[in-house]
Coordinates of C-alpha atoms in Angstrom, one line a residue:
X1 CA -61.0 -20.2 -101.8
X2 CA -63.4 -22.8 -102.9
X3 CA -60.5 -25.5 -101.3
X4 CA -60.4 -23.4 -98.2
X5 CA -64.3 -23.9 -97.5
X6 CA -63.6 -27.5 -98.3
X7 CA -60.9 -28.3 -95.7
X8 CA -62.9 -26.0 -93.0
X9 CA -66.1 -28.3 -93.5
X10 CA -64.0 -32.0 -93.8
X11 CA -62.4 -30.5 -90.2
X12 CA -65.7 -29.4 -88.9
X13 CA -67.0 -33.0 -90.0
X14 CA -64.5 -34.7 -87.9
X15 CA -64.4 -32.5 -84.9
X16 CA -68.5 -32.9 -84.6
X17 CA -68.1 -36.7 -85.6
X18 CA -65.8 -37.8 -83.0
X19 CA -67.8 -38.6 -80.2
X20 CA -70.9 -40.3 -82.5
X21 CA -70.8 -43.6 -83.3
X22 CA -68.4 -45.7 -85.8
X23 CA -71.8 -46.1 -88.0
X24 CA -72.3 -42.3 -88.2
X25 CA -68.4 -41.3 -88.9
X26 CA -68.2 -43.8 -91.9
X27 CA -71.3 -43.2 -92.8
X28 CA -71.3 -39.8 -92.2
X29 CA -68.6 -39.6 -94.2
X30 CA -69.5 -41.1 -97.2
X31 CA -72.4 -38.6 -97.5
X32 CA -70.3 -35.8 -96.9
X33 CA -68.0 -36.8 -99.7
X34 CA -70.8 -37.6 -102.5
X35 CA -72.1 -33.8 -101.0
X36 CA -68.6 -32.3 -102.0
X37 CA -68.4 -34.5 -105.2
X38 CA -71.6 -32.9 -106.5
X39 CA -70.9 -29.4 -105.4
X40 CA -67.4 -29.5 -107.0
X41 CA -68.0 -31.6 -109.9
X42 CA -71.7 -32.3 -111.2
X43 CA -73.2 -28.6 -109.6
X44 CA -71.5 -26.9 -112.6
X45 CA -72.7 -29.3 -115.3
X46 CA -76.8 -29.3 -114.4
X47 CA -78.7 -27.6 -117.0
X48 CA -81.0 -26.3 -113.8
X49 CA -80.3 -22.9 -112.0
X50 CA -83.4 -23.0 -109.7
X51 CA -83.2 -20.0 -107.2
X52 CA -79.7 -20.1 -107.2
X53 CA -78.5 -17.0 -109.2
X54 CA -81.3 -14.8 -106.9
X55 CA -79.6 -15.9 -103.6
X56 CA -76.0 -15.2 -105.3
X57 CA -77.0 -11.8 -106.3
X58 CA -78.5 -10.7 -103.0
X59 CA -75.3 -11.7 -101.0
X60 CA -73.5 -10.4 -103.7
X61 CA -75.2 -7.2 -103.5
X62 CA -74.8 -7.5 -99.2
X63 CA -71.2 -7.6 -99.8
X64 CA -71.4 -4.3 -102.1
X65 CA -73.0 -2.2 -99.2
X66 CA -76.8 -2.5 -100.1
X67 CA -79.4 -2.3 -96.8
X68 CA -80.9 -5.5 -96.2
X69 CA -84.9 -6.1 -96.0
X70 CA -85.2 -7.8 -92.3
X71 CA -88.7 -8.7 -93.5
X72 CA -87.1 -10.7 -96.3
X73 CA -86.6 -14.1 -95.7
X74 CA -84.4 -13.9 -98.9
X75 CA -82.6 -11.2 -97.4
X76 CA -81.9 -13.2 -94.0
X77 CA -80.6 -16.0 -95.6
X78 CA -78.8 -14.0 -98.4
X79 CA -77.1 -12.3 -94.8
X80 CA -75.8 -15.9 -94.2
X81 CA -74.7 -16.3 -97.7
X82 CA -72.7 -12.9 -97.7
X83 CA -71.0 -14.3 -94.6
X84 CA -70.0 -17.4 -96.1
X85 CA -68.2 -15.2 -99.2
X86 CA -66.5 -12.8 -97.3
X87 CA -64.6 -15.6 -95.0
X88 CA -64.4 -18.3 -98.8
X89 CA -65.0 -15.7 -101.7
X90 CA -67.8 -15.2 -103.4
X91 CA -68.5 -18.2 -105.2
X92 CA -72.4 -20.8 -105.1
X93 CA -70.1 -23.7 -104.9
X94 CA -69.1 -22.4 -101.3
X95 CA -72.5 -22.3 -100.2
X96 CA -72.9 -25.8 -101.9
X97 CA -70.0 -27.1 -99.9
X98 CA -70.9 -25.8 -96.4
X99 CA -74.5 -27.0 -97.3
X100 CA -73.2 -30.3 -97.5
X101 CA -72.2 -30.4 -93.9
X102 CA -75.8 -29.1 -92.8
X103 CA -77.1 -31.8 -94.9
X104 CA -75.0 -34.6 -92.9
X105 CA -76.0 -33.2 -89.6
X106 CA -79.5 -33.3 -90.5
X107 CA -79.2 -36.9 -88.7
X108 CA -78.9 -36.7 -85.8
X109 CA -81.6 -34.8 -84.8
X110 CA -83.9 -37.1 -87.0
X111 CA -82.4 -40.2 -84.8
X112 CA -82.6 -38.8 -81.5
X113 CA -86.1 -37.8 -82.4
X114 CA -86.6 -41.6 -83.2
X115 CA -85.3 -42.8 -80.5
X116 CA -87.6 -40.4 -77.9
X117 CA -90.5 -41.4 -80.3
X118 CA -90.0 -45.1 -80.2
X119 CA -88.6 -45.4 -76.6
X120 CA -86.9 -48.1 -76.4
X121 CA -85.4 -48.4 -79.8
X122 CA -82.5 -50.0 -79.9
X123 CA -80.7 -48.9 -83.2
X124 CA -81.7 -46.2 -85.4
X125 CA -79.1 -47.1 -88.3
X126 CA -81.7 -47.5 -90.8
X127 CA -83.2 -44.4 -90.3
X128 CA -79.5 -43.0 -90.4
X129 CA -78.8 -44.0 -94.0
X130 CA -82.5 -42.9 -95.4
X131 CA -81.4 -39.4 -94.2
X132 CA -78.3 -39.6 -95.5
X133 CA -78.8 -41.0 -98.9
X134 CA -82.3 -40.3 -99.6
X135 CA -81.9 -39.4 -103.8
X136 CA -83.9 -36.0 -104.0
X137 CA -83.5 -35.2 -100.0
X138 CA -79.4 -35.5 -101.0
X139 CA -79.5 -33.6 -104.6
X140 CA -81.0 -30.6 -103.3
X141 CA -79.8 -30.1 -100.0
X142 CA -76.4 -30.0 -101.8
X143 CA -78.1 -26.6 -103.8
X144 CA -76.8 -23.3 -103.1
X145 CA -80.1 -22.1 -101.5
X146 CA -81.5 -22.3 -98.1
X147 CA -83.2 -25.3 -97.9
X148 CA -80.3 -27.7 -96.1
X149 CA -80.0 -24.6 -93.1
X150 CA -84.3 -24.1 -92.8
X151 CA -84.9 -28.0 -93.1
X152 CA -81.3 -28.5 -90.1
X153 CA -83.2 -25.3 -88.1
X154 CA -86.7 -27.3 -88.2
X155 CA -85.3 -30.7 -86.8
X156 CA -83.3 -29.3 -84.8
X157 CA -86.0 -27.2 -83.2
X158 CA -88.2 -29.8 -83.4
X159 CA -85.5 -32.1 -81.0
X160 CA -85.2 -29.1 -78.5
X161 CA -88.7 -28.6 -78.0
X162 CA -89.3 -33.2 -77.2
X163 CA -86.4 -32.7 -74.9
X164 CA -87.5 -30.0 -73.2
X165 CA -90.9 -31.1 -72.9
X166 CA -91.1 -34.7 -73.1
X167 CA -87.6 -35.4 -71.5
X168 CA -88.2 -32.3 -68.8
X169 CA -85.1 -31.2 -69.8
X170 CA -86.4 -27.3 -68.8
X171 CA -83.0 -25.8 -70.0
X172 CA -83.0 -26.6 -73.2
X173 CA -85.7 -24.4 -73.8
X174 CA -83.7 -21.8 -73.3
X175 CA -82.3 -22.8 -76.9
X176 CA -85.4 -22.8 -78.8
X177 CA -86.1 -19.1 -78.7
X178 CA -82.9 -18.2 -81.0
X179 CA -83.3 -21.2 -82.8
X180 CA -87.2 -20.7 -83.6
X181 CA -86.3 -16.7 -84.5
X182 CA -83.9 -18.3 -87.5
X183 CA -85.9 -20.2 -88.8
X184 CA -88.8 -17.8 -89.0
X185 CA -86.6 -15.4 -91.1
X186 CA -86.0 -18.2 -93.4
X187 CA -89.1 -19.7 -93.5
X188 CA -92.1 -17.9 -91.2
X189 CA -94.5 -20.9 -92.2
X190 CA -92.3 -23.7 -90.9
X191 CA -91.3 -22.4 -87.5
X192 CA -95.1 -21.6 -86.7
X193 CA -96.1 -25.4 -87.6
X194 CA -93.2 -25.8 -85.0
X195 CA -94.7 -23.6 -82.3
X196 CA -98.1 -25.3 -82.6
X197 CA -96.7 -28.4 -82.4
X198 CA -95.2 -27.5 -79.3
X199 CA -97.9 -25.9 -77.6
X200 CA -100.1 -29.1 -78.7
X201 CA -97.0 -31.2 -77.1
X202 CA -97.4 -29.2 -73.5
X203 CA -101.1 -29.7 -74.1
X204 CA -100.7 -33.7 -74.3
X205 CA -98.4 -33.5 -71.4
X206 CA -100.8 -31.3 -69.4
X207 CA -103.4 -34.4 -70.4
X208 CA -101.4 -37.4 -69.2
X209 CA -100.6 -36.0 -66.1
X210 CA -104.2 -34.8 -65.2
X211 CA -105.2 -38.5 -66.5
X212 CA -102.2 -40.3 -65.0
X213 CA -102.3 -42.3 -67.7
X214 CA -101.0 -42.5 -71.3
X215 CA -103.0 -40.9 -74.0
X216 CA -104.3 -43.3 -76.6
X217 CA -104.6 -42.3 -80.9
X218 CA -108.3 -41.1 -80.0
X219 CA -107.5 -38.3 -77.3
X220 CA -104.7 -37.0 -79.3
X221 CA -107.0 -36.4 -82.3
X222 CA -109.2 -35.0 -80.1
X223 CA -106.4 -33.1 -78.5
X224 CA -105.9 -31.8 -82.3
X225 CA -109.2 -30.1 -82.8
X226 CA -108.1 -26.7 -81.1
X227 CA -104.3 -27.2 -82.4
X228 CA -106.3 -27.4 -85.8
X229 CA -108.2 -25.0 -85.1
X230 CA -105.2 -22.3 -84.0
X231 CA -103.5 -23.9 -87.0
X232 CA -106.5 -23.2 -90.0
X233 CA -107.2 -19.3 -87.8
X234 CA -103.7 -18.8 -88.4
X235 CA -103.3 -20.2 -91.5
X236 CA -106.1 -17.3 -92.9
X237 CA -104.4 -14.8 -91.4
X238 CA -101.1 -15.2 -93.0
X239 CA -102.6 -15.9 -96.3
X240 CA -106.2 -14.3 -97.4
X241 CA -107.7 -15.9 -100.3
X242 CA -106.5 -13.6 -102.6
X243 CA -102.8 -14.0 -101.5
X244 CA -103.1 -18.0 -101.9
X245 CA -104.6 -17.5 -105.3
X246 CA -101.0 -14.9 -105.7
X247 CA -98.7 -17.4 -104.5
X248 CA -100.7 -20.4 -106.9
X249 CA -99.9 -17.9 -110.1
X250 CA -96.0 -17.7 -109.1
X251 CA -95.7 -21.3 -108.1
X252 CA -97.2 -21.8 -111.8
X253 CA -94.9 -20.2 -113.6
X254 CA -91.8 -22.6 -115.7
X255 CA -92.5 -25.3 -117.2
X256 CA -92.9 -28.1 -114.3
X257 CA -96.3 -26.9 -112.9
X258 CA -99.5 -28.7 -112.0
X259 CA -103.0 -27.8 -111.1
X260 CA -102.5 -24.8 -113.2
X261 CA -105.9 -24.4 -113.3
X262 CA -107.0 -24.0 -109.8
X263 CA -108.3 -20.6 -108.4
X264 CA -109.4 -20.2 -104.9
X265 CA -113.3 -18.2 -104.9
X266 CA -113.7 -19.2 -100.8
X267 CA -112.3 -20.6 -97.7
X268 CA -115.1 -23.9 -98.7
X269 CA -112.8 -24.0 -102.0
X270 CA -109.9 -24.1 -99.9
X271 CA -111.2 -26.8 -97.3
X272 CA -112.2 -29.2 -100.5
X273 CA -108.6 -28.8 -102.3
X274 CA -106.6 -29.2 -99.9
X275 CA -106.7 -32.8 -99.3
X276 CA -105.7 -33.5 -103.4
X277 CA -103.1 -30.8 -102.9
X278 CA -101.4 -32.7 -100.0
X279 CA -101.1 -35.3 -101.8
X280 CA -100.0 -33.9 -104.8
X281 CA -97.4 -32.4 -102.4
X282 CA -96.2 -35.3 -100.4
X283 CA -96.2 -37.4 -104.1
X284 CA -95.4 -35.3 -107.3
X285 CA -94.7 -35.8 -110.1
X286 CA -97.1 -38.5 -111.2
X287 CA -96.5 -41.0 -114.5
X288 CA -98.6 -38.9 -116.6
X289 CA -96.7 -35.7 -115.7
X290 CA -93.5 -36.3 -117.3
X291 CA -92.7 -33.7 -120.0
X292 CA -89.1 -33.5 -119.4
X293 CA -86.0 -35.3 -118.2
X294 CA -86.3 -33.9 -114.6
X295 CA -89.6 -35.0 -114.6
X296 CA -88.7 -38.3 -115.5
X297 CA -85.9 -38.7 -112.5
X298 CA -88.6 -37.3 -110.0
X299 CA -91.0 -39.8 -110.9
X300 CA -88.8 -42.4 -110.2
X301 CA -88.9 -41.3 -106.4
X302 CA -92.6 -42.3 -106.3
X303 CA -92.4 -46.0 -105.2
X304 CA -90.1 -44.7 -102.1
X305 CA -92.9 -42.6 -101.5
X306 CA -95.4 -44.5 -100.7
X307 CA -93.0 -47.3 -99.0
X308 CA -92.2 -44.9 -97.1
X309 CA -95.4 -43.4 -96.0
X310 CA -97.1 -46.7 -95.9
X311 CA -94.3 -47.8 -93.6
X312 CA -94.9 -44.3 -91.3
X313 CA -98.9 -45.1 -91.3
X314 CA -98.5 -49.1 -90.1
X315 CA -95.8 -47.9 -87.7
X316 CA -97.5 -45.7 -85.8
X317 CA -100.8 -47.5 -85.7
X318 CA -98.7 -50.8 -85.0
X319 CA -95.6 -49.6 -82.3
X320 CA -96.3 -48.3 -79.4
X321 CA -94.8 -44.7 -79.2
X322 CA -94.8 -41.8 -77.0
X323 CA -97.5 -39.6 -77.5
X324 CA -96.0 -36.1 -76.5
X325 CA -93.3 -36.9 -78.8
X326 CA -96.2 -38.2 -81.8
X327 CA -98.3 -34.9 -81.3
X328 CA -95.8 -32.1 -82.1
X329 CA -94.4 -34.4 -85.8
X330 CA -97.8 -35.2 -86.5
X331 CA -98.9 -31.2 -86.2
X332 CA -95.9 -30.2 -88.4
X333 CA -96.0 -33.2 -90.9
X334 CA -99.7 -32.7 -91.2
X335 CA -100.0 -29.1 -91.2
X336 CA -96.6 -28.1 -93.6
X337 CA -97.8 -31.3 -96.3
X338 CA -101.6 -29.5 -96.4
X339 CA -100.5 -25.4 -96.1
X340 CA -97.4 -26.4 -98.9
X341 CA -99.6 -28.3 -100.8
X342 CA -102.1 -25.4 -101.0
X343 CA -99.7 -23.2 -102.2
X344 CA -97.3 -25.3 -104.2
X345 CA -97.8 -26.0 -107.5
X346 CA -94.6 -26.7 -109.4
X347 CA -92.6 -30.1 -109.5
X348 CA -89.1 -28.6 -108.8
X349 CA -90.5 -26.2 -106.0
X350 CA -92.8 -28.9 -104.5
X351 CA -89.5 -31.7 -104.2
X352 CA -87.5 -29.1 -102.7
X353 CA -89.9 -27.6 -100.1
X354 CA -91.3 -31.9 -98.7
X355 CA -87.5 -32.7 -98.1
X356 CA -88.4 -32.0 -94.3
X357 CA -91.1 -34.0 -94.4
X358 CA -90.1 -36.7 -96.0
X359 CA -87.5 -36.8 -93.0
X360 CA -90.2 -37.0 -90.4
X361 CA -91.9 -39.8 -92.5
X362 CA -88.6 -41.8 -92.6
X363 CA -89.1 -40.5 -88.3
X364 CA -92.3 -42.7 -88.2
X365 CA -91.4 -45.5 -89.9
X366 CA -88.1 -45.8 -88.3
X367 CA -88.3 -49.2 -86.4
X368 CA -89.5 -50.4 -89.9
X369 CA -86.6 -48.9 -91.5
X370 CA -83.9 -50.5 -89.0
X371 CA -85.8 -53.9 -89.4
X372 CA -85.0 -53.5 -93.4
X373 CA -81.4 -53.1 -92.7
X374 CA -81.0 -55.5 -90.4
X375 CA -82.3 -57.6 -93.1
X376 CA -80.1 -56.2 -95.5
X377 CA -77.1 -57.2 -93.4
X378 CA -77.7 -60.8 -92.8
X379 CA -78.4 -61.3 -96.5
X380 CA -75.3 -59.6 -97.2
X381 CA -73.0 -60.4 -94.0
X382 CA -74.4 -64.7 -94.6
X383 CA -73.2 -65.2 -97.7
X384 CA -69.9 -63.8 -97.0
X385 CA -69.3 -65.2 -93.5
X386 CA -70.1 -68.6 -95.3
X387 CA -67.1 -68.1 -98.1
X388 CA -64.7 -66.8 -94.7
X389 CA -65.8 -70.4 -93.3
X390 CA -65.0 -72.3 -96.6
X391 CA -61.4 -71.0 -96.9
X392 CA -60.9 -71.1 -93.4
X393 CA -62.0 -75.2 -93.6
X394 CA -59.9 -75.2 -97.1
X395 CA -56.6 -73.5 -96.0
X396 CA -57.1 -76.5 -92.4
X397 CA -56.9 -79.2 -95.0
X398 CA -54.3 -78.0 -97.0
X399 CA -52.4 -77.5 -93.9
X400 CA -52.9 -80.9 -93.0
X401 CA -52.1 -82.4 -96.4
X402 CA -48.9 -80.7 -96.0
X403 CA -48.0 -81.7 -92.4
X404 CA -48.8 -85.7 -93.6

C-alpha cells in the first residue's frame, strides 16, 4: 500500500508541476525524490520517534471507531492521518510520503510571496532551492506529523491574504476563510499571527491610500503599535501566566531542553524574557549545548542562521519593497519567533516548530538569495563553457590537420 501512496504523490507531482517552470519540475523533482528516499529508507533507521507514535495511535484509534476531540488539534490532524490509512493502510511511512509532496509545494507560495514583496523581481530561483533543500526545513517536514500540512496552510494563507489585499484580488478572499479554519485546528497560534497580520495589512493599505503615498519603515512601525498591542492582549488571553509556566515544564521534559530553569512570576517577567527566548528560538542549539549526536547536527545549521537572517535584515532595510506585503510577514515572523520562543524550550521541538519561519526569512532575503545563485552559476557554468570552447577549437584543428 506503501507503493500505492508513492505512485499517487509522483502523479500528483507531475500533474501540479506541469504548467510551473523547467526550474521548479527538475528541481521540484529532485526534492520530491530525496523526500521519498528518506521516508522509505532512512525514516525506519533514526533512532528518534518524536511525536510520531502519538499521531499513529490517534488515527489508529480514528479508524477503530473512537469519537474524536474537535478541540484537539491532535485530533484534527490525526482525522487527516486516519484518512490517509484508510485510502494507503495504516502505515507512518504513508503520512511521510504524502508529506513529501506538501513539503515540495511549500514553494510556491514562498516565491510568489517574493515576488509581490520585491515587485519587480525578476527570478526567485534562489529562494526556490533554499525552500527546497533547506537541511532541518527538509528532515522534518518529511516526519510523519503535522508540521509539512500547518507550515503548507500558513504560506498558503499567508499568499491568499497579499493577493487579496495587496493585489485587490477581492475573490480570493473567499479562500482564506476555509483555509484559516485548518489551520487553526492544527495550530490555533499560527493562524491568529495570520489574522493579525492581515488586519495590520488592510490597516497599511487603509494608510497609503488616505496618504496617497507609500508608507516608509517608520509609519509601519508605528502602524505596529495597535497590531502589537491586539497581538500581546491576545497573547494573555490564550495563555495566563500559569499556563506559559505549564507549557515551559512540558516543553522541558527529554533530554534536549534549555532554559530549564525559567519560571514566569509576572507579565514584567514575561516582557524581559522574551527577547532571549526569541532568539534562542530563531537560533538553537548553541556550541555549548551539544550533549548528543542530534545536538551536534543542529548546531551545524547555525552559520545558515544568521546568513540568513543577516541577509533578511540588510534586505529589507536595503531593497525597496511593498509595504502591505512587509507588514503582514513581519507581524507573523515577529510575533510566532517571540510567542514560540516563550513557550519553547526543547531543541528538537524548537527546530521543528521555526521551520515556517525560517521560510519567511529566506522571503526577506530573497533578492539576496537569487544574487548568490546567480553567482553560483557563472562560477560553475564559466569554467565549463571554457572546456566546451577548448574542444570545440581542438576538434577545428584536428579537422583541419586532417583535410591538409
Amino acid at each position: 500500500m506503501v507503493a500505492l501512496a508513492v505512485v499517487a504523490v509522483v502523479l500528483a507531482f507531475a500533474l501540479l508541476a506541469r504548467r510551473r517552470s523547467r526550474r521548479f519540475r527538475l528541481a521540484g523533482g529532485l526534492a520530491l525524490a530525496g523526500h521519498l528516499a528518506f521516508a522509505l529508507v532512512v525514516l525506519p533507521l533514526l533512532p528518534y520517534t518524536w511525536d510520531i507514535g502519538e499521531f499513529h495511535g490517534i488515527a489508529t484509534g480514528l479508524l477503530r471507531g473512537a469519537e474524536a476531540n474537535p478541540f484537539s488539534s491532535l485530533d484534527a490532524f490525526g482525522t487527516v492521518q486516519a484518512v490517509l490509512y484508510a485510502m494507503f493502510g495504516a502505515d507512518p511511512t504513508t503520512l511521510s510520503v504524502v508529506n513529501g509532496l506538501l513539503a515540495v509545494l511549500m514553494a510556491l507560495p514562498a516565491c510568489y510571496l517574493a515576488r509581490r514583496l520585491y515587485d519587480p523581481l525578476e527570478s526567485t530561483d534562489g529562494l526556490l532551492l533554499a525552500v527546497l533543500f533547506l537541511p532541518f526545513p527538509f528532515l522534518f517536514s518529511s516526519l510523519p506529523m503535522r508540521d509539512a500540512l500547518s507550515t503548507l496552510l500558513a504560506l498558503t494563507l499567508l499568499a491568499v491574504c497579499v493577493r487579496a489585499i495587496a493585489d485587490r484580488r477581492r475573490w480570493w478572499a473567499l479562500t482564506a476563510p476555509p483555509l484559516w479554519a485548518m489551520l487553526f485546528l492544527l495550530r490555533e497560534e499560527l493562524a491568529l499571527l495570520v489574522l493579525l497580520g492581515a488586519t495590520g495589512s488592510l490597516l497599511v493599505a487603509g494608510l497609503q491610500r488616505v496618504a496617497d503615498r507609500e508608507v516608509t519603515l517608520a509609519s509601519l512601525a508605528l502602524a505596529g503599535v495597535p497590531v502589537g498591542v491586539a497581538g500581546f492582549a491576545l497573547f494573555t488571553r490564550l495563555f495566563p501566566v500559569d499556563a506559559l509556566n505549564s507549557r515551559l515544564q512540558y516543553r522541558i521534559m527529554g533530554g534536549a531542553a534549555y532554559l530549564g530553569f525559567e519560571r514566569y512570576g509576572s507579565w514584567l517577567d514575561v516582557l524581559l524574557a522574551a527577547p532571549v527566548r526569541a532568539i534562542y528560538f530563531q537560533f538553537a542549539p548553541f556550541p555549548l549545548h551539544v550533549d548528543s549526536a542530534f545536538d551536534l547536527v543542529a548546531v551545524l545549521s547555525l552559520p545558515l542562521l544568521v546568513v540568513l537572517a543577516t541577509a533578511a535584515y540588510l534586505t529589507l532595510r536595503r531593497v525597496e519593497h511593498d509595504p502591505v506585503v512587509a507588514f503582514p510577514l513581519l507581524v507573523v515572523y515577529l510575533g510566532g519567533v517571540v510567542g514560540y520562543g516563550l513557550i519553547d524550550s526543547n531543541f528538537g521541538t524548537t527546530i521543528r516548530h521555526r521551520s515556517v519561519f525560517v521560510f519567511l526569512l529566506a522571503v526577506f532575503a530573497a533578492p539576496a538569495l537569487e544574487s548568490w545563485w546567480r553567482s553560483l552559476r557563472l562560477r560553475v557554468e564559466e569554467p565549463l563553457g571554457q572546456r566546451r570552447d577548448r574542444d570545440e577549437h581542438q576538434r577545428e584543428a584536428e579537422e583541419l590537420d586532417a583535410g591538409a
